[in-house]
């Protein structure tokens, strides 16, 4: 037992596991993270407690600008450094190749709300339950659901304000 532990320690301390952003991922690393994350969200998912309207989108846009755009970009620009995070911070206003999905517009608002509220461990994604109210987290989640829809000019301006 002690021998096994010792061997494991030497392996970790030797520095041959991938720890740098530029290192190649371990086999199945992405699945190891995604499968339990999806299962956990599936258990804890809630429906949005209100419907979106212009006021909700404007509130969501101000919150997004202040708390999220520095990693996730905005409709007019992407964040260069986000590519060099591991995992990368997805650009939430970018259209996916070969589909009309923009960012997480194909996810339920409840999925996005869970990620915003609880964060994602061992990634740069913070848990906002300590920084935003439930209502604010729904505002931004409902806005991201509508990222592939035409949004009022006031919302676009708030999102891209520098
Ligand atoms: C410090 C950088 C950073 C900030 C600030 C940040 N995020 Fe993230 N976020 C990340 C990273 C990195 C990931 C990727 C996690 C992964 O791949 O599992 C992520 C993932 C996400 C996802 C999941 C994307 C997907 O494809 O499933 C959503 C939704 C999200 N963030 C929303 C937000 C919102 C909303 C805010 C602001 C309230 C925010 N994030 C602030 C770094 C950040």
mmCIF file of C-alpha atoms in Angstrom, residues 5-110:
data_model
loop_
_atom_site.group_PDB
_atom_site.id
_atom_site.type_symbol
_atom_site.label_atom_id
_atom_site.label_comp_id
_atom_site.label_asym_id
_atom_site.label_seq_id
_atom_site.Cartn_x
_atom_site.Cartn_y
_atom_site.Cartn_z
ATOM 1 C CA UNK A 5 1.296 5.518 -2.714
ATOM 2 C CA UNK A 6 5.024 6.250 -2.971
ATOM 3 C CA UNK A 7 5.100 5.266 -6.636
ATOM 4 C CA UNK A 8 2.065 7.475 -7.347
ATOM 5 C CA UNK A 9 3.709 10.395 -5.585
ATOM 6 C CA UNK A 10 6.905 10.046 -7.608
ATOM 7 C CA UNK A 11 4.829 9.930 -10.806
ATOM 8 C CA UNK A 12 2.987 13.164 -9.894
ATOM 9 C CA UNK A 13 6.130 14.917 -8.641
ATOM 10 C CA UNK A 14 8.037 13.985 -11.774
ATOM 11 C CA UNK A 15 6.038 16.515 -13.758
ATOM 12 C CA UNK A 16 5.135 14.252 -16.656
ATOM 13 C CA UNK A 17 1.360 14.762 -16.350
ATOM 14 C CA UNK A 18 -0.068 17.486 -18.647
ATOM 15 C CA UNK A 19 -0.398 20.650 -16.548
ATOM 16 C CA UNK A 20 0.517 23.440 -18.985
ATOM 17 C CA UNK A 21 -2.139 25.017 -21.231
ATOM 18 C CA UNK A 22 -0.060 23.972 -24.244
ATOM 19 C CA UNK A 23 0.201 20.304 -23.147
ATOM 20 C CA UNK A 24 -1.805 17.686 -24.989
ATOM 21 C CA UNK A 25 -4.927 16.568 -23.063
ATOM 22 C CA UNK A 26 -5.161 13.189 -21.352
ATOM 23 C CA UNK A 27 -7.177 10.541 -23.210
ATOM 24 C CA UNK A 28 -10.916 11.048 -22.444
ATOM 25 C CA UNK A 29 -10.161 14.168 -20.374
ATOM 26 C CA UNK A 30 -13.040 16.118 -21.952
ATOM 27 C CA UNK A 31 -15.525 13.256 -21.408
ATOM 28 C CA UNK A 32 -14.362 12.834 -17.808
ATOM 29 C CA UNK A 33 -15.448 16.397 -17.154
ATOM 30 C CA UNK A 34 -18.504 16.684 -19.420
ATOM 31 C CA UNK A 35 -20.361 13.504 -18.435
ATOM 32 C CA UNK A 36 -20.553 14.214 -14.667
ATOM 33 C CA UNK A 37 -21.211 17.930 -15.316
ATOM 34 C CA UNK A 38 -24.201 17.140 -17.558
ATOM 35 C CA UNK A 39 -25.518 14.626 -15.017
ATOM 36 C CA UNK A 40 -25.216 17.128 -12.181
ATOM 37 C CA UNK A 41 -26.945 19.897 -14.153
ATOM 38 C CA UNK A 42 -29.691 17.455 -15.165
ATOM 39 C CA UNK A 43 -30.411 16.837 -11.470
ATOM 40 C CA UNK A 44 -30.304 20.472 -10.361
ATOM 41 C CA UNK A 45 -31.903 22.245 -13.338
ATOM 42 C CA UNK A 46 -34.720 24.761 -12.736
ATOM 43 C CA UNK A 47 -37.073 26.434 -15.242
ATOM 44 C CA UNK A 48 -36.737 30.230 -15.608
ATOM 45 C CA UNK A 49 -39.055 31.944 -13.069
ATOM 46 C CA UNK A 50 -40.027 34.750 -15.513
ATOM 47 C CA UNK A 51 -40.244 35.391 -19.262
ATOM 48 C CA UNK A 52 -37.722 37.619 -21.012
ATOM 49 C CA UNK A 53 -38.630 41.102 -22.270
ATOM 50 C CA UNK A 54 -36.633 44.206 -23.185
ATOM 51 C CA UNK A 55 -36.088 45.201 -19.542
ATOM 52 C CA UNK A 56 -34.745 41.720 -18.722
ATOM 53 C CA UNK A 57 -32.443 41.772 -21.763
ATOM 54 C CA UNK A 58 -31.125 45.245 -20.871
ATOM 55 C CA UNK A 59 -30.422 44.160 -17.279
ATOM 56 C CA UNK A 60 -28.740 40.989 -18.596
ATOM 57 C CA UNK A 61 -26.616 43.037 -21.009
ATOM 58 C CA UNK A 62 -25.302 45.349 -18.250
ATOM 59 C CA UNK A 63 -24.455 42.360 -16.055
ATOM 60 C CA UNK A 64 -22.797 40.587 -18.986
ATOM 61 C CA UNK A 65 -20.710 43.662 -19.847
ATOM 62 C CA UNK A 66 -19.499 44.022 -16.266
ATOM 63 C CA UNK A 67 -18.935 40.384 -15.290
ATOM 64 C CA UNK A 68 -18.620 38.191 -18.371
ATOM 65 C CA UNK A 69 -17.381 40.068 -21.459
ATOM 66 C CA UNK A 70 -13.759 40.094 -20.262
ATOM 67 C CA UNK A 71 -13.598 36.318 -20.880
ATOM 68 C CA UNK A 72 -16.547 35.572 -23.196
ATOM 69 C CA UNK A 73 -16.384 38.512 -25.655
ATOM 70 C CA UNK A 74 -19.263 40.608 -27.003
ATOM 71 C CA UNK A 75 -21.166 40.890 -30.308
ATOM 72 C CA UNK A 76 -18.474 43.157 -31.801
ATOM 73 C CA UNK A 77 -15.236 41.576 -30.536
ATOM 74 C CA UNK A 78 -13.707 38.343 -29.274
ATOM 75 C CA UNK A 79 -11.241 38.075 -26.389
ATOM 76 C CA UNK A 80 -7.879 36.926 -27.729
ATOM 77 C CA UNK A 81 -6.560 35.519 -24.411
ATOM 78 C CA UNK A 82 -9.650 33.282 -24.043
ATOM 79 C CA UNK A 83 -8.125 30.929 -26.633
ATOM 80 C CA UNK A 84 -5.126 30.437 -24.404
ATOM 81 C CA UNK A 85 -7.042 29.273 -21.369
ATOM 82 C CA UNK A 86 -7.472 25.542 -20.733
ATOM 83 C CA UNK A 87 -10.270 24.855 -21.187
ATOM 84 C CA UNK A 88 -10.841 27.822 -23.533
ATOM 85 C CA UNK A 89 -13.468 30.388 -22.513
ATOM 86 C CA UNK A 90 -16.064 30.031 -25.313
ATOM 87 C CA UNK A 91 -16.999 33.264 -27.111
ATOM 88 C CA UNK A 92 -20.698 33.494 -26.287
ATOM 89 C CA UNK A 93 -21.647 35.869 -29.170
ATOM 90 C CA UNK A 94 -19.953 33.870 -31.890
ATOM 91 C CA UNK A 95 -22.025 31.866 -34.381
ATOM 92 C CA UNK A 96 -21.157 28.151 -34.507
ATOM 93 C CA UNK A 97 -19.876 26.814 -37.827
ATOM 94 C CA UNK A 98 -22.637 25.334 -40.028
ATOM 95 C CA UNK A 99 -25.546 26.249 -37.724
ATOM 96 C CA UNK A 100 -27.522 29.273 -36.579
ATOM 97 C CA UNK A 101 -26.544 28.687 -32.938
ATOM 98 C CA UNK A 102 -24.751 31.610 -31.288
ATOM 99 C CA UNK A 103 -22.789 30.831 -28.099
ATOM 100 C CA UNK A 104 -25.126 28.830 -25.837
ATOM 101 C CA UNK A 105 -28.399 29.831 -27.548
ATOM 102 C CA UNK A 106 -29.126 26.094 -28.044
ATOM 103 C CA UNK A 107 -28.968 25.395 -24.287
ATOM 104 C CA UNK A 108 -31.916 25.717 -21.912
ATOM 105 C CA UNK A 109 -31.713 28.891 -19.790
ATOM 106 C CA UNK A 110 -31.709 26.507 -16.784
#
